[in-house]
PDB file of C-alpha atoms and ligand atoms in Angstrom:
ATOM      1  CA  UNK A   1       8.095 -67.538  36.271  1.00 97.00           C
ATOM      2  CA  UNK A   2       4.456 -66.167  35.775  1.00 98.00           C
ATOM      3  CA  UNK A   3       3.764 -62.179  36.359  1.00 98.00           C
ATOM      4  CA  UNK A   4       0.812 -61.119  36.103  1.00 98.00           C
ATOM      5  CA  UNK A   5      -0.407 -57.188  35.814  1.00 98.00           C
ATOM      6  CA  UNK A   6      -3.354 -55.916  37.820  1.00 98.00           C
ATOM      7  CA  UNK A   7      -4.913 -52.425  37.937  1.00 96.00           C
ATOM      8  CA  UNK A   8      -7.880 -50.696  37.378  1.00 91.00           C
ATOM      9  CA  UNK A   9      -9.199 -49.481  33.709  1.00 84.00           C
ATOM     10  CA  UNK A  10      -6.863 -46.768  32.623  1.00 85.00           C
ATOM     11  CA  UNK A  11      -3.744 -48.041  34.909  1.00 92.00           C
ATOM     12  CA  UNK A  12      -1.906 -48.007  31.857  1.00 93.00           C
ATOM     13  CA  UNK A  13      -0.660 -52.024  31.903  1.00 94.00           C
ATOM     14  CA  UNK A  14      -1.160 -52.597  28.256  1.00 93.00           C
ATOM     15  CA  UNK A  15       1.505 -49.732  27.643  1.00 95.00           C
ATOM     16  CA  UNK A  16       3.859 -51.032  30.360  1.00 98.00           C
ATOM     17  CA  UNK A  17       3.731 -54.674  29.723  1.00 98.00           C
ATOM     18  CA  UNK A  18       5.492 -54.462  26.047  1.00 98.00           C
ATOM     19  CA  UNK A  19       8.401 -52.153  27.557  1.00 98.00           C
ATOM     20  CA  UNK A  20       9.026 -54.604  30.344  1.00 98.00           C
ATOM     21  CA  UNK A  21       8.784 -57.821  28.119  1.00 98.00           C
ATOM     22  CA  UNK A  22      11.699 -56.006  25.679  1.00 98.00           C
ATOM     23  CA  UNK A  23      13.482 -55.245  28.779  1.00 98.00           C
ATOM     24  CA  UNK A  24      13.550 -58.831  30.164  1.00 98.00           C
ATOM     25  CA  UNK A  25      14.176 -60.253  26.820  1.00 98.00           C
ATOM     26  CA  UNK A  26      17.485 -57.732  26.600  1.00 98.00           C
ATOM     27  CA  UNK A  27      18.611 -59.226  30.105  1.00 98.00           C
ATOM     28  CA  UNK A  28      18.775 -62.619  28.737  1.00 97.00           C
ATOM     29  CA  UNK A  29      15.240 -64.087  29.244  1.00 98.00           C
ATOM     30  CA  UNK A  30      12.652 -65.954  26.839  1.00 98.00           C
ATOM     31  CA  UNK A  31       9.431 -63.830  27.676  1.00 98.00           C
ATOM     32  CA  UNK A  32       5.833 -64.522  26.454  1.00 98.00           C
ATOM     33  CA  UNK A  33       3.211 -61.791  26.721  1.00 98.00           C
ATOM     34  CA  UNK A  34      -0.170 -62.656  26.874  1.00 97.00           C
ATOM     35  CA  UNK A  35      -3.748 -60.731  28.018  1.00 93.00           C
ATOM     36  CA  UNK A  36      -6.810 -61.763  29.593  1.00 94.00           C
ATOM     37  CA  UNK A  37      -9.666 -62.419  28.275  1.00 94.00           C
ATOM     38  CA  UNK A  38      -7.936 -64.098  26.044  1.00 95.00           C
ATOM     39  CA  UNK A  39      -5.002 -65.157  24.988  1.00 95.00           C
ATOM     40  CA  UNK A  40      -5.843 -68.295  23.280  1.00 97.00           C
ATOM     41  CA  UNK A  41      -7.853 -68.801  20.054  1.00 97.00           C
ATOM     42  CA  UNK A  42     -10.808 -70.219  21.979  1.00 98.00           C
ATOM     43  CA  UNK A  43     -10.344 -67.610  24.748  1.00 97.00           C
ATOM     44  CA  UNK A  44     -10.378 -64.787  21.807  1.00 97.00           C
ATOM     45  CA  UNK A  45     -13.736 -66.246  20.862  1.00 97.00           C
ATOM     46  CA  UNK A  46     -15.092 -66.063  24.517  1.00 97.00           C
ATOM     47  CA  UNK A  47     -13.502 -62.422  25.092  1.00 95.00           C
ATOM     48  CA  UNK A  48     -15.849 -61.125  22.139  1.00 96.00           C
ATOM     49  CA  UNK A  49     -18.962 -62.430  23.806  1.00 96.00           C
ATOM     50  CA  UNK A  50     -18.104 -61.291  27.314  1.00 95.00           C
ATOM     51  CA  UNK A  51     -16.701 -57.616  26.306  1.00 92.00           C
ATOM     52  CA  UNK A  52     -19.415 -57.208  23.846  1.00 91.00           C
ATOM     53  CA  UNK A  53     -21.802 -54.468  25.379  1.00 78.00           C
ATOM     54  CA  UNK A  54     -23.603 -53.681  22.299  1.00 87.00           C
ATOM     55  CA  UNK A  55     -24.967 -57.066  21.742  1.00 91.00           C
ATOM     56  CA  UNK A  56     -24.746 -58.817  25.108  1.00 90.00           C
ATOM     57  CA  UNK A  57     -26.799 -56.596  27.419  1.00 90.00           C
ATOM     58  CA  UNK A  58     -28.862 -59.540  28.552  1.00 91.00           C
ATOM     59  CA  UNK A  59     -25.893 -60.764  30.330  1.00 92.00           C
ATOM     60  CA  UNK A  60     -26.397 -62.653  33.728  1.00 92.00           C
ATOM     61  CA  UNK A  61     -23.841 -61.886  36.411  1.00 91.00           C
ATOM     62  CA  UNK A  62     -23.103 -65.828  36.515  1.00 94.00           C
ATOM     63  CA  UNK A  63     -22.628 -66.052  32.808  1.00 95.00           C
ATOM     64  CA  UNK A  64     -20.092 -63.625  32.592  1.00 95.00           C
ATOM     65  CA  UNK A  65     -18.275 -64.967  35.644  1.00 97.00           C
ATOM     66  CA  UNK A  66     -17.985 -68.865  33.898  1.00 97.00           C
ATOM     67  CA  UNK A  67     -17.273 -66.871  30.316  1.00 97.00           C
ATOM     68  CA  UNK A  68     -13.543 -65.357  32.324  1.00 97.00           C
ATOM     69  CA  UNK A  69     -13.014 -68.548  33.793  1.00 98.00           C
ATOM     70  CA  UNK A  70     -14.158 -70.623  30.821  1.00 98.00           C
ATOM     71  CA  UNK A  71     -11.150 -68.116  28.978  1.00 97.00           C
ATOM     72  CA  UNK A  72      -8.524 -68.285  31.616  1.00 98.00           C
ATOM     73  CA  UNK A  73      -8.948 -72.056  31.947  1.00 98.00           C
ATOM     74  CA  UNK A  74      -7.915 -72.559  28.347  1.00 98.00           C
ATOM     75  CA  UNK A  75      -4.740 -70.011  29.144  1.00 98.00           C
ATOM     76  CA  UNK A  76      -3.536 -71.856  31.801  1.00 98.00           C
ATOM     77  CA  UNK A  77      -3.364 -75.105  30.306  1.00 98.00           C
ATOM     78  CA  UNK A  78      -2.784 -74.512  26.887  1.00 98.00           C
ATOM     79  CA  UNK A  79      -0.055 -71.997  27.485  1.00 98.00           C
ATOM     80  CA  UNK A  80       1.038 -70.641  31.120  1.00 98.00           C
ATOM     81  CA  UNK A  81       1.298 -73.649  32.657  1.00 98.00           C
ATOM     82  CA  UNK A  82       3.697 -75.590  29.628  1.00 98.00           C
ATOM     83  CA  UNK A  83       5.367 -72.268  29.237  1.00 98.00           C
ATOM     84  CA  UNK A  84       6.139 -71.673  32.651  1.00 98.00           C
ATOM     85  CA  UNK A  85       7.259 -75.435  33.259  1.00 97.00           C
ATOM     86  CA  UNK A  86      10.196 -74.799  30.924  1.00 97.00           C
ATOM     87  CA  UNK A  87      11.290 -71.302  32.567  1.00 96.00           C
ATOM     88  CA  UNK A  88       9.778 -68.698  30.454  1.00 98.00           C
ATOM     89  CA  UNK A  89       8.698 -65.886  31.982  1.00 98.00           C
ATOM     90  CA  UNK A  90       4.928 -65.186  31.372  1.00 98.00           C
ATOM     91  CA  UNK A  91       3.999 -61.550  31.090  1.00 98.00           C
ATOM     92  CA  UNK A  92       0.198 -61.614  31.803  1.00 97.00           C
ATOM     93  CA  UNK A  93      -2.095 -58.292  31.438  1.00 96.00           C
ATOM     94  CA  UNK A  94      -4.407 -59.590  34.000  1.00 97.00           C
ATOM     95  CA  UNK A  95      -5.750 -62.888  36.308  1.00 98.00           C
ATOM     96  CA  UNK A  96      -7.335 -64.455  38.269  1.00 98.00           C
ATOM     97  CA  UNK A  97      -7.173 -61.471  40.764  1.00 98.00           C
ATOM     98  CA  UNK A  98      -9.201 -59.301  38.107  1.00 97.00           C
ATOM     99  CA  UNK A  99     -12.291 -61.762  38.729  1.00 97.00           C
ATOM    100  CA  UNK A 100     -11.419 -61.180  42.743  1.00 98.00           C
ATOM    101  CA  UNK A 101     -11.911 -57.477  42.243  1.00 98.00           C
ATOM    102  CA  UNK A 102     -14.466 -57.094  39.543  1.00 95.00           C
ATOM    103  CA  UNK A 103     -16.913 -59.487  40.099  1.00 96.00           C
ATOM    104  CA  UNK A 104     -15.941 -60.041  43.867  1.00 97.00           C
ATOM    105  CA  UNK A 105     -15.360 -56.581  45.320  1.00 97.00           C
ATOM    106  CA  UNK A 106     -17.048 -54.781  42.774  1.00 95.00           C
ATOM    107  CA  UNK A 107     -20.068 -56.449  41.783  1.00 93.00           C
ATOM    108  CA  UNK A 108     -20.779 -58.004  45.549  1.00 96.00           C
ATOM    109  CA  UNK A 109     -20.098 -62.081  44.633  1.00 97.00           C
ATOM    110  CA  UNK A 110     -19.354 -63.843  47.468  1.00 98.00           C
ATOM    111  CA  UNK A 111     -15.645 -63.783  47.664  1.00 98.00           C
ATOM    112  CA  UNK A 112     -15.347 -67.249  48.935  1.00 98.00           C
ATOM    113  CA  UNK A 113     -17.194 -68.605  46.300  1.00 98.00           C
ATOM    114  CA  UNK A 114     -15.424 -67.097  43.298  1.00 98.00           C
ATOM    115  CA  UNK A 115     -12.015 -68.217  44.972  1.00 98.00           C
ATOM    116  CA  UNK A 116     -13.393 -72.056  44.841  1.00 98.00           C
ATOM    117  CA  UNK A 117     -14.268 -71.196  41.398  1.00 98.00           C
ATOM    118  CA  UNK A 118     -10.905 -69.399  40.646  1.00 98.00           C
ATOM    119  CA  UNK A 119      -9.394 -72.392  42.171  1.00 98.00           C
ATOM    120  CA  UNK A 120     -11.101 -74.920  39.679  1.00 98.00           C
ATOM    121  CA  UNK A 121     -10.529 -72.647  36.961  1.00 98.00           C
ATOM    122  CA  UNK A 122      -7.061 -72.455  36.719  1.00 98.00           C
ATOM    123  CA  UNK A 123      -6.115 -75.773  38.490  1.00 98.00           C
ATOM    124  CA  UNK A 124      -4.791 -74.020  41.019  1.00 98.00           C
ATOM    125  CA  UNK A 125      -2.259 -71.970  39.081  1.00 98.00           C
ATOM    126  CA  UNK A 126      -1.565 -68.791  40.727  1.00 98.00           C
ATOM    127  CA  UNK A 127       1.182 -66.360  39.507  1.00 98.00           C
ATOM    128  CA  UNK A 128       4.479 -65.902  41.338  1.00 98.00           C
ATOM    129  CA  UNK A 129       4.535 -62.504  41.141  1.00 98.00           C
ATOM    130  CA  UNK A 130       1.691 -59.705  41.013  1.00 98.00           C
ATOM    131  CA  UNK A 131       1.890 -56.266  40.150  1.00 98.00           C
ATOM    132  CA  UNK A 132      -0.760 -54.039  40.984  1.00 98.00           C
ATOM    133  CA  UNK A 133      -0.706 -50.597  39.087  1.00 98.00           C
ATOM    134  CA  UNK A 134      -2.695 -48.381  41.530  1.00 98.00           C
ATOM    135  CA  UNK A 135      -4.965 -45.402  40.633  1.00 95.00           C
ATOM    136  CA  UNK A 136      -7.727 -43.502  41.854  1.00 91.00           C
ATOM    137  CA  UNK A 137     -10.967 -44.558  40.397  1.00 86.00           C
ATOM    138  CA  UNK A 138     -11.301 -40.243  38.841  1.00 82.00           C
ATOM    139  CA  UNK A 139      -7.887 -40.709  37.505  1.00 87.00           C
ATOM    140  CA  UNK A 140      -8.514 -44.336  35.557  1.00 85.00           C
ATOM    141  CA  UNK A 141     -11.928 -43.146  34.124  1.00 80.00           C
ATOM    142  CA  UNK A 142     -10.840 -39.617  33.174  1.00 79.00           C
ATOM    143  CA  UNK A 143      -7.307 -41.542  31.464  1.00 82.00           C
ATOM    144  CA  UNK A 144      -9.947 -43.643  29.802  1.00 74.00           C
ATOM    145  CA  UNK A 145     -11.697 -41.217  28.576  1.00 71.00           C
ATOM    146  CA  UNK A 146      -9.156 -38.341  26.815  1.00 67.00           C
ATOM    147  CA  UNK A 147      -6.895 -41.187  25.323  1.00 62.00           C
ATOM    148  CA  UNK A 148      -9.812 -42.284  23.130  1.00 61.00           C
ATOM    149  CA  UNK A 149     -10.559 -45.255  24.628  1.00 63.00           C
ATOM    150  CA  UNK A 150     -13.670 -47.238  24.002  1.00 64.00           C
ATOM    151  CA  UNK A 151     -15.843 -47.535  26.837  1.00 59.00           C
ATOM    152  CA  UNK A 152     -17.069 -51.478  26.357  1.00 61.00           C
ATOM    153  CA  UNK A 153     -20.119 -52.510  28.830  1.00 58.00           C
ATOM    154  CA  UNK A 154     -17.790 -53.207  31.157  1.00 57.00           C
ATOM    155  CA  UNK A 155     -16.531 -49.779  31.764  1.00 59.00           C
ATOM    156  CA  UNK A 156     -19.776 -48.222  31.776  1.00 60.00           C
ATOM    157  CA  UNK A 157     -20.401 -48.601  35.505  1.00 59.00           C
ATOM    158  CA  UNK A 158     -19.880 -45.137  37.911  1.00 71.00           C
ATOM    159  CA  UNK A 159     -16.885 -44.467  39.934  1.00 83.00           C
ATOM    160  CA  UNK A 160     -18.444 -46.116  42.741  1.00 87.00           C
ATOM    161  CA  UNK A 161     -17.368 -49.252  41.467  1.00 91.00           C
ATOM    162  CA  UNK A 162     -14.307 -48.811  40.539  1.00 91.00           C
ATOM    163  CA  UNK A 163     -13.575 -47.611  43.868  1.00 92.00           C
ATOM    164  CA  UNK A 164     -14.408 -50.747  45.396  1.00 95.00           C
ATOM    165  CA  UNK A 165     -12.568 -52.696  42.490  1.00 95.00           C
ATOM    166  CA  UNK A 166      -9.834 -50.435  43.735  1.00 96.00           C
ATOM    167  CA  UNK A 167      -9.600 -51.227  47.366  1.00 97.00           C
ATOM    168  CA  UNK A 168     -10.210 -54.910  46.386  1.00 98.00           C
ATOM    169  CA  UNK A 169      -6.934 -55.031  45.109  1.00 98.00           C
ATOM    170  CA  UNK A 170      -4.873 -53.352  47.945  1.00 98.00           C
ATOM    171  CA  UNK A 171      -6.726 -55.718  50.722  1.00 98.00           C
ATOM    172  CA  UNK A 172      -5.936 -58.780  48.400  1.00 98.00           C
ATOM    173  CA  UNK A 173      -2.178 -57.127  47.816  1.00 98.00           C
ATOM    174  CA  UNK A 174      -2.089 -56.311  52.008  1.00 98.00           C
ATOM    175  CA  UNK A 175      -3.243 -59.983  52.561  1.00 98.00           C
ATOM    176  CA  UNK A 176      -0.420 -61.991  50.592  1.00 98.00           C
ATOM    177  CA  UNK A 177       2.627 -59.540  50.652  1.00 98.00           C
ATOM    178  CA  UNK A 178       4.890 -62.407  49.629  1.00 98.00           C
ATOM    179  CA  UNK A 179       2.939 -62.141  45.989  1.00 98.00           C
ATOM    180  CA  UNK A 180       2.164 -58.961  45.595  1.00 98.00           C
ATOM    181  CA  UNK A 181       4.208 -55.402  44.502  1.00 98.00           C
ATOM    182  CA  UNK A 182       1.972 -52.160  44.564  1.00 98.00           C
ATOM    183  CA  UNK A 183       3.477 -49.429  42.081  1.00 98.00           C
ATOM    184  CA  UNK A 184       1.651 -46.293  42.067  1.00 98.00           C
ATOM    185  CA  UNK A 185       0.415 -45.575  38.432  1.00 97.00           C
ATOM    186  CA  UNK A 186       0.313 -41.730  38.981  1.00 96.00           C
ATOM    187  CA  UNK A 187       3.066 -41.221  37.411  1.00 96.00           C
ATOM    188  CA  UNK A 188       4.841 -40.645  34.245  1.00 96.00           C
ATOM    189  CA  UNK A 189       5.367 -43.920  32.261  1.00 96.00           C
ATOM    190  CA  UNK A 190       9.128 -43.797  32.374  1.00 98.00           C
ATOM    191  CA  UNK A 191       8.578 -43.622  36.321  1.00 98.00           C
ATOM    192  CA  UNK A 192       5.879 -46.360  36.378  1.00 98.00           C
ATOM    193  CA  UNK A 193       8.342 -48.464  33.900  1.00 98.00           C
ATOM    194  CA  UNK A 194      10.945 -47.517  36.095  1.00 98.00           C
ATOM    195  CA  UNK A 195       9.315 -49.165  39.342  1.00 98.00           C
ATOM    196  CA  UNK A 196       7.850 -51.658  37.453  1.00 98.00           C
ATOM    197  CA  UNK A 197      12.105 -52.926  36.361  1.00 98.00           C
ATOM    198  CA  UNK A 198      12.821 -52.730  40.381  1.00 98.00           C
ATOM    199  CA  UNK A 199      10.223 -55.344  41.112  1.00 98.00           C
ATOM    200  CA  UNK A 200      11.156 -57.650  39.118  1.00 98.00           C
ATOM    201  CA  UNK A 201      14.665 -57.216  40.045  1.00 98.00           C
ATOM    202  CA  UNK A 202      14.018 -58.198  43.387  1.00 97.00           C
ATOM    203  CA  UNK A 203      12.319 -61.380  42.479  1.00 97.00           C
ATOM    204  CA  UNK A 204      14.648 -62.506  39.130  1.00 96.00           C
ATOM    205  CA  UNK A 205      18.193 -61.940  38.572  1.00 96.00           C
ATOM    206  CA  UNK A 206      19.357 -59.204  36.449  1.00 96.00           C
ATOM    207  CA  UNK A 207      20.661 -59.799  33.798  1.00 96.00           C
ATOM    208  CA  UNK A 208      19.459 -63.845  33.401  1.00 95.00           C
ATOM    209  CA  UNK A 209      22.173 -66.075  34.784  1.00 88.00           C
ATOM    210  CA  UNK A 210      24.227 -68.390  31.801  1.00 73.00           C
TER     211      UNK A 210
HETATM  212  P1  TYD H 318      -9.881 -54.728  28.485  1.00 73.40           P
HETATM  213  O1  TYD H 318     -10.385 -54.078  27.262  1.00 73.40           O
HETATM  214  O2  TYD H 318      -8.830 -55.772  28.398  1.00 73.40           O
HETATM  215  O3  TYD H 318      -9.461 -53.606  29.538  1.00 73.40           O
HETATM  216  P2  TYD H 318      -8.074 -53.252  30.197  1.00 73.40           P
HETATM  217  O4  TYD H 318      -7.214 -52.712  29.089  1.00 73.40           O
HETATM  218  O5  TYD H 318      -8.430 -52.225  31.228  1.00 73.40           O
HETATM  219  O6  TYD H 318      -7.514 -54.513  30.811  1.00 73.40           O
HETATM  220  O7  TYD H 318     -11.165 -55.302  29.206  1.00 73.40           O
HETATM  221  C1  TYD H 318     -11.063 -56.037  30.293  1.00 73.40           C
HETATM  222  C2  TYD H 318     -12.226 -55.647  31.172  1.00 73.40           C
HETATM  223  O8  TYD H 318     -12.731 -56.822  31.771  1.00 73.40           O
HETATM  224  C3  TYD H 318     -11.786 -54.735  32.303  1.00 73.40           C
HETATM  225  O9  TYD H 318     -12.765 -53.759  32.548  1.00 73.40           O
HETATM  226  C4  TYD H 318     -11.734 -55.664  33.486  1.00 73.40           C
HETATM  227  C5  TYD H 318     -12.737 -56.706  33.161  1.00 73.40           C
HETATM  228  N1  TYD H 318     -12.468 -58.021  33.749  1.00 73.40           N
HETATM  229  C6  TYD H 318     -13.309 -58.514  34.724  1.00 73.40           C
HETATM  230  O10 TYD H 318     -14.281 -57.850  35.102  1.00 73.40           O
HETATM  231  N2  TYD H 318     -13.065 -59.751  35.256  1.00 73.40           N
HETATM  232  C7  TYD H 318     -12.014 -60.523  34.852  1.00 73.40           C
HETATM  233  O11 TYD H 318     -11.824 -61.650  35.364  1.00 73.40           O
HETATM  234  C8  TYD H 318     -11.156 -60.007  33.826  1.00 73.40           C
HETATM  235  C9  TYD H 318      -9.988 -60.816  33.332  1.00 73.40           C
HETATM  236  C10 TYD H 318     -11.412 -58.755  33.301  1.00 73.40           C
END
């Protein structure tokens, strides 16, 4: 089975995704965590380039689009597909839906387009379950901010954006309910954990069967 975790910067997924993969892996099940850009060797290499602001402020829209697919294309085949073809569960800190709301809602690229793309990309590998960690766009920036997070060039756009990054990914959850689970990430991380265990329990058994 392939999860994958979606949210805006400062949702908190990257502290939520280890406590659910030791979870599932105490019920019984062989879990593999992985993160995106990245995730691969080759993908590690592209995720420098794209999340470099310091360097890479020359940057064309396009570029950066084929740099996440050019990673997420090497994830899919070299491990989330295999992996999930012999019943691991694949814990994924974002997708394919992150290019949906980034580049789609939030930069303006045709949506259409970038699903095509998105569809080549990842040969049509989309994950079986989504979970979408929602926050305000005030609350993800400010979280950002006081934990001591670096702002990378990616970050440095205004609220604005992540606003529309933000209602990107409640029309995409609203449009394909079967897929999607909306937690709301306003809350403590023992609560967010909390709902994060109930959604998966209504998709996998508890603990793994055999
Ligand atoms: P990262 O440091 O992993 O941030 P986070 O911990 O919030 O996931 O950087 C990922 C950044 O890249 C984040 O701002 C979202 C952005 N991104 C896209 O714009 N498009 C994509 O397809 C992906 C995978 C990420």
């Amino acid at each position: 089975m392939f999860i994958s975790l979606e949210g805006p910067d400062g949702s908190g997924k990257s502290s939520q995704l280890p406590l659910l993969a030791d979870w599932l892996r105490a019920e019984g099940y062989e879990v593999y965590t992985t993160r995106e850009p990245g995730g691969t060797e080759i993908g590690n290499q592209i995720r420098e380039i794209v999340l470099n602001k310091l360097e890479n402020t020359a940057m064309h829209p396009r570029t950066e689009i084929l740099l996440f697919l050019s990673s997420r294309a090497q994830l899919v085949e070299e491990v989330i597909r295999p992996l999930r073809d012999k019943g691991t569960i694949i814990l994924c800190d974002r997708y394919a839906d992150s290019t949906m709301a980034y580049q789609g809602y939030g930069h303006g690229v045709d949506l259409t387009t970038l699903k095509n793309l998105l569809n080549f990309a990842t040969g049509n590998l989309y994950p079986d379950l989504t979970l979408l960690l929602d926050l305000d766009a005030k609350t993800g920036l400010d979280r950002r901010k006081t934990n001591g997070g670096k702002w990378d060039r990616l970050d440095a756009f205004n609220q604005a954006f992540h606003e529309r990054v933000r209602k990107g990914y409640l029309e995409m959850a609203a449009n394909e309910p079967s897929r999607w689970i909306t937690i709301n990430a306003n809350q403590s991380i023992n609560e967010v954990q909390l709902a994060l265990r109930q959604a998966i329990a209504t998709k996998l058994p508890i603990p793994a069967k055999g």
